[in-house]
Every structure is written in structure tokens, then in C-alpha cells.
Amino acid sequence: MADIRRVGVIGAGTMGNGIAQVFTQAGFDVRLIDAAAPALTRARSSIEKSLDKFVEKSKLTPTDRDAALARLVTGTDINALADTDYVVEAIFEDASAKRELFVRLDQITRHSVILASNTSSISITMLGAATTRPDKVLGMHFMNPVPVMSLVELIRGQATSAESMLTAAKLCMGLGKTAVEAADYPGFIANRILMPMINEAIFALMEGVGTAEAIDTVMKLGMNHPMGPLALADFIGLDVCLAIMNVLHDGLGDPKYRPCPLLRRMVAAGQFGRKTGRGFYEYPAYSAK
């Protein structure tokens, strides 16, 4: 990857800071951009804590940790990405916002630069069509928590070139990740399967089939899942789960993808899960922040 040295990451939330971290750990210079300065402060703090844990577990030396942090530059000006060699977008899951951002990135970056989206469900073909380089637009869907999870779902849009996909796959190898290619259908592979299961668990809760604890315990002990679907929904963010279900429902048109009314109500009430301190479970440590 001699031609890719400087990587731009847009969005300093949970996914964005995790993506920035794995690139810095792999030796890339990273520019992490977010419109909100406080988000960048939180992101740097999260990255520092994560790297410290790797040092504590002897998976990283203190020298390597310091070197990774030195390769990270944060800022609020998107124009700082003008000389990057590869860009990963990791803003909130909204098609219009992502499309507008890709139009801007197309104007700012060199035409040879690949523009990747960390979207978990939105059409890569649509994002590519907003640019003058649809052959260089692809999906690079990391899993949360990014520094720990080994999978990256690579999504090929209608016009994405084989060369761009190969470059992304090699990047994943350089990050120590396993790349799996998915076609550009709503939800791709991961969320096409995962989100309907979570949605059905919410229906089961709403209908009184079982308590949240009972539903999660059945899936953990009976199906050997490491985390129950409702706890997982809280971890992902109920607002994100609803956004993905809406994409599935709108894109596939099948009633089976209809978001559960309980999920809609909770999101409308601002109960997003861990990040707001309340979802299907309560998280006092998070709500106090």
C-alpha cells in the first residue's frame, strides 16, 4: 500500500474514532474530521484509552502506542482532506447527509482517491452516482468495536471497479482485518440478517412473549450468541437500528421488514440505548456522562 499513506476519516463518533485508531495502529497518518470540536476531544480520549488497554494486555508496546497517537491529527475543516490518499466516511446513517458529503469530498480530493463509506445499509451505488468517480466509491463497513472486531464488509456499488475493491481488500489485510464482499442490496449481508432478528426480538418483547432478560437469555444460552439481541440493539443504538430497518423496509418493500412500533416509540422518546443511558436496559454510567 505504498501509494496510500494518509487516510481521512470523517465522523468522530464511536465508529469513526475506532476506524481512525486501527489505521493509526497500522502505520497510516490519519486526519479525523468532525464538524463538532467536542466530538473530536472525546474521540481522542477514547482512542487513548483503547490503546492503553492494548498496552495493559501486552498487545501493544508503549512506544507503538505513542507512535500511533502521534500519527493522529484531528480537525473541523473538511478541506484538510485535500491531500489524503484514501477517505472513509463514518457520519450518522442518513442517506441525504451522506450524499451531500460525497459531493463535497468529490470536489475536495484528488480524482484518483477512493471514497469509502462505513454505512451499514445505505446504497453505495447512490453515493457513487453523486460523484464524478463512481468507480472509486465503495462500502467499507467496519464492525463495532472496530479495534477488536476482525470483519470488514466490503460493498461493491453498481459502478465500483475491481481495482478499487482490490485496493480496499488489501487495506483490510494491512489493518489485520478479514474482508468479505457483499453486493449493494439494502442491509448488505450483516444487517440484512441481523436487524430483522433484532426487530423480531423487539416484537416479542412488545407482545409480552418474554421479558427483555428472558429473550436475551434464551438467545445467549439456547443459541450460543455472545450477547442477546436486545442488549445488542442497545449497544448498536436504537436510532441506528431504526434507520437500518427503514432502509430495509423502503428498499425491499416487504412487510416483514416493518420496524416494530415499540422501536419507533423508544427512538421518538430519545431512548437510544447505551449512548443515552436507557434503552431496553438502563446504563447509569452512560446517562451520568
mmCIF file of C-alpha atoms in Angstrom:
data_model
loop_
_atom_site.group_PDB
_atom_site.id
_atom_site.type_symbol
_atom_site.label_atom_id
_atom_site.label_comp_id
_atom_site.label_asym_id
_atom_site.label_seq_id
_atom_site.Cartn_x
_atom_site.Cartn_y
_atom_site.Cartn_z
ATOM 1 C CA MET A 1 0.000 0.000 0.000
ATOM 2 C CA ALA A 2 2.884 2.354 -0.825
ATOM 3 C CA ASP A 3 0.536 4.781 -2.584
ATOM 4 C CA ILE A 4 -1.750 5.130 0.454
ATOM 5 C CA ARG A 5 -0.045 6.811 3.393
ATOM 6 C CA ARG A 6 -2.501 9.448 4.591
ATOM 7 C CA VAL A 7 -6.098 8.436 5.373
ATOM 8 C CA GLY A 8 -9.009 10.747 6.045
ATOM 9 C CA VAL A 9 -11.830 9.702 8.381
ATOM 10 C CA ILE A 10 -14.983 11.808 8.629
ATOM 11 C CA GLY A 11 -17.117 11.476 11.731
ATOM 12 C CA ALA A 12 -15.652 11.213 15.240
ATOM 13 C CA GLY A 13 -18.344 9.061 16.807
ATOM 14 C CA THR A 14 -17.884 5.508 18.041
ATOM 15 C CA MET A 15 -17.284 4.065 14.592
ATOM 16 C CA GLY A 16 -15.193 6.960 13.293
ATOM 17 C CA ASN A 17 -12.778 7.019 16.202
ATOM 18 C CA GLY A 18 -12.444 3.223 16.058
ATOM 19 C CA ILE A 19 -11.659 3.368 12.332
ATOM 20 C CA ALA A 20 -9.144 6.155 12.914
ATOM 21 C CA GLN A 21 -7.490 4.077 15.631
ATOM 22 C CA VAL A 22 -6.983 0.947 13.550
ATOM 23 C CA PHE A 23 -5.470 2.974 10.718
ATOM 24 C CA THR A 24 -3.030 4.758 13.057
ATOM 25 C CA GLN A 25 -2.082 1.429 14.658
ATOM 26 C CA ALA A 26 -1.347 0.047 11.199
ATOM 27 C CA GLY A 27 1.089 2.881 10.478
ATOM 28 C CA PHE A 28 -1.070 5.281 8.463
ATOM 29 C CA ASP A 29 -1.206 9.017 9.083
ATOM 30 C CA VAL A 30 -4.822 9.828 9.884
ATOM 31 C CA ARG A 31 -6.818 13.022 9.702
ATOM 32 C CA LEU A 32 -10.009 12.672 11.714
ATOM 33 C CA ILE A 33 -12.568 15.329 10.828
ATOM 34 C CA ASP A 34 -15.800 16.237 12.582
ATOM 35 C CA ALA A 35 -17.891 19.419 12.495
ATOM 36 C CA ALA A 36 -18.101 19.401 16.314
ATOM 37 C CA ALA A 37 -14.871 20.082 18.206
ATOM 38 C CA PRO A 38 -16.135 18.402 21.437
ATOM 39 C CA ALA A 39 -16.674 15.187 19.476
ATOM 40 C CA LEU A 40 -13.030 15.265 18.419
ATOM 41 C CA THR A 41 -11.923 15.731 22.037
ATOM 42 C CA ARG A 42 -13.990 12.730 23.088
ATOM 43 C CA ALA A 43 -12.670 10.718 20.157
ATOM 44 C CA ARG A 44 -9.030 11.331 21.042
ATOM 45 C CA SER A 45 -9.739 10.407 24.657
ATOM 46 C CA SER A 46 -11.474 7.174 23.562
ATOM 47 C CA ILE A 47 -8.576 6.265 21.286
ATOM 48 C CA GLU A 48 -6.048 6.910 24.043
ATOM 49 C CA LYS A 49 -7.993 4.709 26.474
ATOM 50 C CA SER A 50 -8.345 1.942 23.896
ATOM 51 C CA LEU A 51 -4.642 1.980 23.086
ATOM 52 C CA ASP A 52 -3.808 1.945 26.798
ATOM 53 C CA LYS A 53 -5.872 -1.236 27.173
ATOM 54 C CA PHE A 54 -3.885 -2.860 24.377
ATOM 55 C CA VAL A 55 -0.687 -1.925 26.234
ATOM 56 C CA GLU A 56 -2.059 -3.348 29.502
ATOM 57 C CA LYS A 57 -2.816 -6.622 27.716
ATOM 58 C CA SER A 58 0.678 -6.645 26.149
ATOM 59 C CA LYS A 59 -0.823 -6.491 22.653
ATOM 60 C CA LEU A 60 0.907 -3.173 22.017
ATOM 61 C CA THR A 61 4.109 -1.628 23.328
ATOM 62 C CA PRO A 62 4.107 1.842 24.924
ATOM 63 C CA THR A 63 6.347 3.011 22.074
ATOM 64 C CA ASP A 64 3.897 1.772 19.444
ATOM 65 C CA ARG A 65 1.021 3.385 21.331
ATOM 66 C CA ASP A 66 2.777 6.752 21.374
ATOM 67 C CA ALA A 67 3.663 6.430 17.697
ATOM 68 C CA ALA A 68 0.026 5.684 16.811
ATOM 69 C CA LEU A 69 -1.195 8.742 18.702
ATOM 70 C CA ALA A 70 1.426 10.888 17.005
ATOM 71 C CA ARG A 71 0.032 9.856 13.616
ATOM 72 C CA LEU A 72 -3.460 11.130 14.524
ATOM 73 C CA VAL A 73 -4.455 14.691 13.625
ATOM 74 C CA THR A 74 -7.957 15.986 14.323
ATOM 75 C CA GLY A 75 -9.804 18.995 12.995
ATOM 76 C CA THR A 76 -13.116 20.531 11.973
ATOM 77 C CA ASP A 77 -12.155 21.687 8.471
ATOM 78 C CA ILE A 78 -13.051 19.163 5.779
ATOM 79 C CA ASN A 79 -10.626 20.883 3.390
ATOM 80 C CA ALA A 80 -7.820 19.274 5.417
ATOM 81 C CA LEU A 81 -8.625 16.084 3.486
ATOM 82 C CA ALA A 82 -7.487 17.609 0.188
ATOM 83 C CA ASP A 83 -4.161 15.758 0.198
ATOM 84 C CA THR A 84 -5.323 12.446 1.669
ATOM 85 C CA ASP A 85 -4.834 9.211 -0.274
ATOM 86 C CA TYR A 86 -7.985 7.396 0.884
ATOM 87 C CA VAL A 87 -11.130 8.559 2.691
ATOM 88 C CA VAL A 88 -13.578 6.706 4.936
ATOM 89 C CA GLU A 89 -16.889 8.389 5.755
ATOM 90 C CA ALA A 90 -18.397 7.443 9.125
ATOM 91 C CA ILE A 91 -21.119 10.007 9.825
ATOM 92 C CA PHE A 92 -24.640 9.220 11.018
ATOM 93 C CA GLU A 93 -26.818 6.869 8.992
ATOM 94 C CA ASP A 94 -28.722 9.344 6.813
ATOM 95 C CA ALA A 95 -28.773 8.959 3.031
ATOM 96 C CA SER A 96 -29.181 12.670 2.215
ATOM 97 C CA ALA A 97 -26.387 13.743 4.554
ATOM 98 C CA LYS A 98 -24.031 11.104 3.172
ATOM 99 C CA ARG A 99 -24.850 12.021 -0.410
ATOM 100 C CA GLU A 100 -24.140 15.715 0.242
ATOM 101 C CA LEU A 101 -20.855 14.795 1.905
ATOM 102 C CA PHE A 102 -19.760 12.656 -1.042
ATOM 103 C CA VAL A 103 -20.469 15.536 -3.410
ATOM 104 C CA ARG A 104 -18.171 17.693 -1.283
ATOM 105 C CA LEU A 105 -15.470 15.014 -0.998
ATOM 106 C CA ASP A 106 -15.527 14.604 -4.766
ATOM 107 C CA GLN A 107 -14.735 18.291 -5.108
ATOM 108 C CA ILE A 108 -12.007 18.367 -2.460
ATOM 109 C CA THR A 109 -9.946 15.219 -3.012
ATOM 110 C CA ARG A 110 -7.808 14.138 -5.951
ATOM 111 C CA HIS A 111 -9.772 12.232 -8.577
ATOM 112 C CA SER A 112 -7.664 9.104 -8.010
ATOM 113 C CA VAL A 113 -8.676 8.848 -4.338
ATOM 114 C CA ILE A 114 -11.102 6.119 -3.294
ATOM 115 C CA LEU A 115 -14.071 7.335 -1.255
ATOM 116 C CA ALA A 116 -15.385 4.666 1.118
ATOM 117 C CA SER A 117 -18.491 4.718 3.286
ATOM 118 C CA ASN A 118 -18.872 2.937 6.602
ATOM 119 C CA THR A 119 -22.628 2.819 6.023
ATOM 120 C CA SER A 120 -24.335 -0.257 7.382
ATOM 121 C CA SER A 121 -27.234 -0.245 4.924
ATOM 122 C CA ILE A 122 -27.368 2.744 2.528
ATOM 123 C CA SER A 123 -26.854 2.270 -1.218
ATOM 124 C CA ILE A 124 -23.252 2.587 -2.363
ATOM 125 C CA THR A 125 -24.480 2.980 -5.938
ATOM 126 C CA MET A 126 -26.451 6.068 -4.890
ATOM 127 C CA LEU A 127 -23.426 7.576 -3.140
ATOM 128 C CA GLY A 128 -21.209 6.851 -6.135
ATOM 129 C CA ALA A 129 -23.690 8.457 -8.507
ATOM 130 C CA ALA A 130 -23.343 11.714 -6.550
ATOM 131 C CA THR A 131 -19.678 11.892 -7.601
ATOM 132 C CA THR A 132 -17.677 12.072 -10.820
ATOM 133 C CA ARG A 133 -15.823 8.876 -9.782
ATOM 134 C CA PRO A 134 -18.434 6.169 -9.114
ATOM 135 C CA ASP A 135 -15.811 3.551 -9.970
ATOM 136 C CA LYS A 136 -13.863 4.674 -6.887
ATOM 137 C CA VAL A 137 -16.767 4.661 -4.414
ATOM 138 C CA LEU A 138 -17.360 1.582 -2.238
ATOM 139 C CA GLY A 139 -18.645 0.445 1.107
ATOM 140 C CA MET A 140 -16.230 -0.361 3.916
ATOM 141 C CA HIS A 141 -18.490 -1.473 6.755
ATOM 142 C CA PHE A 142 -16.464 -1.991 9.927
ATOM 143 C CA MET A 143 -17.948 -3.792 12.929
ATOM 144 C CA ASN A 144 -18.255 -2.305 16.419
ATOM 145 C CA PRO A 145 -15.981 -2.167 18.393
ATOM 146 C CA VAL A 146 -13.666 -1.572 15.445
ATOM 147 C CA PRO A 147 -10.307 -2.172 17.195
ATOM 148 C CA VAL A 148 -11.496 -5.620 18.337
ATOM 149 C CA MET A 149 -13.792 -6.991 15.615
ATOM 150 C CA SER A 150 -11.980 -8.582 12.694
ATOM 151 C CA LEU A 151 -14.644 -8.342 9.967
ATOM 152 C CA VAL A 152 -14.982 -5.604 7.344
ATOM 153 C CA GLU A 153 -17.873 -5.918 4.924
ATOM 154 C CA LEU A 154 -16.811 -4.553 1.524
ATOM 155 C CA ILE A 155 -19.690 -3.425 -0.674
ATOM 156 C CA ARG A 156 -19.367 -3.117 -4.429
ATOM 157 C CA GLY A 157 -21.656 -0.486 -5.978
ATOM 158 C CA GLN A 158 -23.025 -0.842 -9.492
ATOM 159 C CA ALA A 159 -20.087 1.113 -10.934
ATOM 160 C CA THR A 160 -17.336 0.231 -8.427
ATOM 161 C CA SER A 161 -14.271 -1.066 -10.245
ATOM 162 C CA ALA A 162 -12.489 -4.323 -9.493
ATOM 163 C CA GLU A 163 -9.323 -2.299 -8.934
ATOM 164 C CA SER A 164 -10.968 -0.223 -6.202
ATOM 165 C CA MET A 165 -12.298 -3.335 -4.483
ATOM 166 C CA LEU A 166 -8.858 -4.932 -4.592
ATOM 167 C CA THR A 167 -7.280 -1.835 -3.080
ATOM 168 C CA ALA A 168 -9.823 -1.861 -0.240
ATOM 169 C CA ALA A 169 -9.292 -5.589 0.349
ATOM 170 C CA LYS A 170 -5.517 -5.069 0.586
ATOM 171 C CA LEU A 171 -6.082 -2.212 3.013
ATOM 172 C CA CYS A 172 -8.160 -4.519 5.202
ATOM 173 C CA MET A 173 -5.326 -7.043 5.229
ATOM 174 C CA GLY A 174 -2.948 -4.281 6.264
ATOM 175 C CA LEU A 175 -5.260 -3.443 9.152
ATOM 176 C CA GLY A 176 -5.338 -7.076 10.256
ATOM 177 C CA LYS A 177 -8.990 -7.383 9.223
ATOM 178 C CA THR A 178 -10.846 -10.019 7.216
ATOM 179 C CA ALA A 179 -12.688 -8.571 4.215
ATOM 180 C CA VAL A 180 -15.900 -10.154 2.921
ATOM 181 C CA GLU A 181 -17.522 -8.791 -0.238
ATOM 182 C CA ALA A 182 -21.249 -8.070 -0.358
ATOM 183 C CA ALA A 183 -23.472 -6.846 -3.173
ATOM 184 C CA ASP A 184 -25.200 -3.490 -2.984
ATOM 185 C CA TYR A 185 -28.591 -4.525 -1.642
ATOM 186 C CA PRO A 186 -30.302 -2.899 1.363
ATOM 187 C CA GLY A 187 -28.573 -4.004 4.570
ATOM 188 C CA PHE A 188 -25.871 -5.877 2.612
ATOM 189 C CA ILE A 189 -25.132 -9.223 4.340
ATOM 190 C CA ALA A 190 -24.637 -8.338 8.006
ATOM 191 C CA ASN A 191 -27.688 -6.196 8.637
ATOM 192 C CA ARG A 192 -29.930 -7.973 6.132
ATOM 193 C CA ILE A 193 -29.712 -10.900 8.572
ATOM 194 C CA LEU A 194 -29.049 -9.252 11.943
ATOM 195 C CA MET A 195 -31.565 -6.411 12.009
ATOM 196 C CA PRO A 196 -34.707 -8.477 11.261
ATOM 197 C CA MET A 197 -33.694 -10.757 14.155
ATOM 198 C CA ILE A 198 -33.348 -7.771 16.485
ATOM 199 C CA ASN A 199 -36.634 -6.350 15.201
ATOM 200 C CA GLU A 200 -38.396 -9.662 15.848
ATOM 201 C CA ALA A 201 -36.979 -9.729 19.381
ATOM 202 C CA ILE A 202 -38.493 -6.277 19.940
ATOM 203 C CA PHE A 203 -41.850 -7.524 18.629
ATOM 204 C CA ALA A 204 -41.607 -10.465 21.068
ATOM 205 C CA LEU A 205 -40.977 -8.031 23.922
ATOM 206 C CA MET A 206 -43.826 -5.728 22.870
ATOM 207 C CA GLU A 207 -46.251 -8.658 22.611
ATOM 208 C CA GLY A 208 -45.291 -9.986 26.045
ATOM 209 C CA VAL A 209 -43.765 -13.225 24.794
ATOM 210 C CA GLY A 210 -40.973 -12.691 27.308
ATOM 211 C CA THR A 211 -39.130 -10.041 29.275
ATOM 212 C CA ALA A 212 -36.013 -8.429 27.854
ATOM 213 C CA GLU A 213 -33.917 -10.561 30.179
ATOM 214 C CA ALA A 214 -35.750 -13.744 29.169
ATOM 215 C CA ILE A 215 -35.417 -13.044 25.440
ATOM 216 C CA ASP A 216 -31.727 -12.289 25.718
ATOM 217 C CA THR A 217 -31.044 -15.275 27.976
ATOM 218 C CA VAL A 218 -32.747 -17.659 25.540
ATOM 219 C CA MET A 219 -30.611 -16.404 22.670
ATOM 220 C CA LYS A 220 -27.399 -16.500 24.691
ATOM 221 C CA LEU A 221 -27.831 -19.882 26.345
ATOM 222 C CA GLY A 222 -30.013 -21.561 23.736
ATOM 223 C CA MET A 223 -28.428 -20.222 20.544
ATOM 224 C CA ASN A 224 -24.915 -19.574 21.911
ATOM 225 C CA HIS A 225 -24.988 -15.884 20.972
ATOM 226 C CA PRO A 226 -22.400 -13.866 22.928
ATOM 227 C CA MET A 227 -24.955 -11.098 23.510
ATOM 228 C CA GLY A 228 -28.746 -11.121 23.454
ATOM 229 C CA PRO A 229 -30.479 -9.235 20.613
ATOM 230 C CA LEU A 230 -31.978 -6.548 22.861
ATOM 231 C CA ALA A 231 -28.696 -5.856 24.646
ATOM 232 C CA LEU A 232 -27.039 -5.791 21.228
ATOM 233 C CA ALA A 233 -29.624 -3.281 19.973
ATOM 234 C CA ASP A 234 -28.799 -1.042 22.941
ATOM 235 C CA PHE A 235 -25.104 -1.393 22.102
ATOM 236 C CA ILE A 236 -25.613 -0.510 18.425
ATOM 237 C CA GLY A 237 -28.046 2.320 19.208
ATOM 238 C CA LEU A 238 -31.803 2.039 18.766
ATOM 239 C CA ASP A 239 -31.790 5.066 16.474
ATOM 240 C CA VAL A 240 -29.310 3.274 14.212
ATOM 241 C CA CYS A 241 -31.376 0.075 14.323
ATOM 242 C CA LEU A 242 -34.488 2.025 13.280
ATOM 243 C CA ALA A 243 -32.632 3.772 10.461
ATOM 244 C CA ILE A 244 -31.427 0.426 9.086
ATOM 245 C CA MET A 245 -34.865 -1.172 9.369
ATOM 246 C CA ASN A 246 -36.330 1.780 7.472
ATOM 247 C CA VAL A 247 -33.758 1.261 4.696
ATOM 248 C CA LEU A 248 -34.645 -2.450 4.532
ATOM 249 C CA HIS A 249 -38.375 -1.758 4.518
ATOM 250 C CA ASP A 250 -38.155 1.004 1.919
ATOM 251 C CA GLY A 251 -35.603 -0.756 -0.278
ATOM 252 C CA LEU A 252 -37.087 -4.250 -0.285
ATOM 253 C CA GLY A 253 -40.760 -3.377 0.129
ATOM 254 C CA ASP A 254 -41.557 -6.486 2.147
ATOM 255 C CA PRO A 255 -43.838 -6.075 5.214
ATOM 256 C CA LYS A 256 -41.598 -8.450 7.171
ATOM 257 C CA TYR A 257 -39.051 -5.609 7.416
ATOM 258 C CA ARG A 258 -41.539 -3.209 9.034
ATOM 259 C CA PRO A 259 -39.873 -1.627 12.097
ATOM 260 C CA CYS A 260 -41.541 -2.640 15.352
ATOM 261 C CA PRO A 261 -43.795 0.133 16.754
ATOM 262 C CA LEU A 262 -42.064 -0.218 20.128
ATOM 263 C CA LEU A 263 -38.723 0.555 18.474
ATOM 264 C CA ARG A 264 -40.241 3.648 16.864
ATOM 265 C CA ARG A 265 -41.683 4.826 20.201
ATOM 266 C CA MET A 266 -38.427 4.365 22.082
ATOM 267 C CA VAL A 267 -36.453 6.297 19.477
ATOM 268 C CA ALA A 268 -39.070 9.069 19.478
ATOM 269 C CA ALA A 269 -38.645 9.238 23.268
ATOM 270 C CA GLY A 270 -34.885 9.623 22.952
ATOM 271 C CA GLN A 271 -34.182 6.173 24.389
ATOM 272 C CA PHE A 272 -31.336 5.102 22.120
ATOM 273 C CA GLY A 273 -29.649 2.530 24.353
ATOM 274 C CA ARG A 274 -26.208 2.771 25.899
ATOM 275 C CA LYS A 275 -25.340 6.175 24.459
ATOM 276 C CA THR A 276 -28.327 7.821 26.164
ATOM 277 C CA GLY A 277 -28.276 5.666 29.303
ATOM 278 C CA ARG A 278 -31.603 3.992 28.599
ATOM 279 C CA GLY A 279 -32.908 1.512 26.074
ATOM 280 C CA PHE A 280 -34.153 -1.998 26.769
ATOM 281 C CA TYR A 281 -31.873 -1.785 29.807
ATOM 282 C CA GLU A 282 -30.624 1.128 31.901
ATOM 283 C CA TYR A 283 -26.999 2.255 31.915
ATOM 284 C CA PRO A 284 -26.421 4.697 34.799
ATOM 285 C CA ALA A 285 -22.724 5.139 33.988
ATOM 286 C CA TYR A 286 -23.619 6.340 30.489
ATOM 287 C CA SER A 287 -26.510 8.594 31.498
ATOM 288 C CA ALA A 288 -24.249 10.358 34.003
ATOM 289 C CA LYS A 289 -21.860 11.465 31.261
#
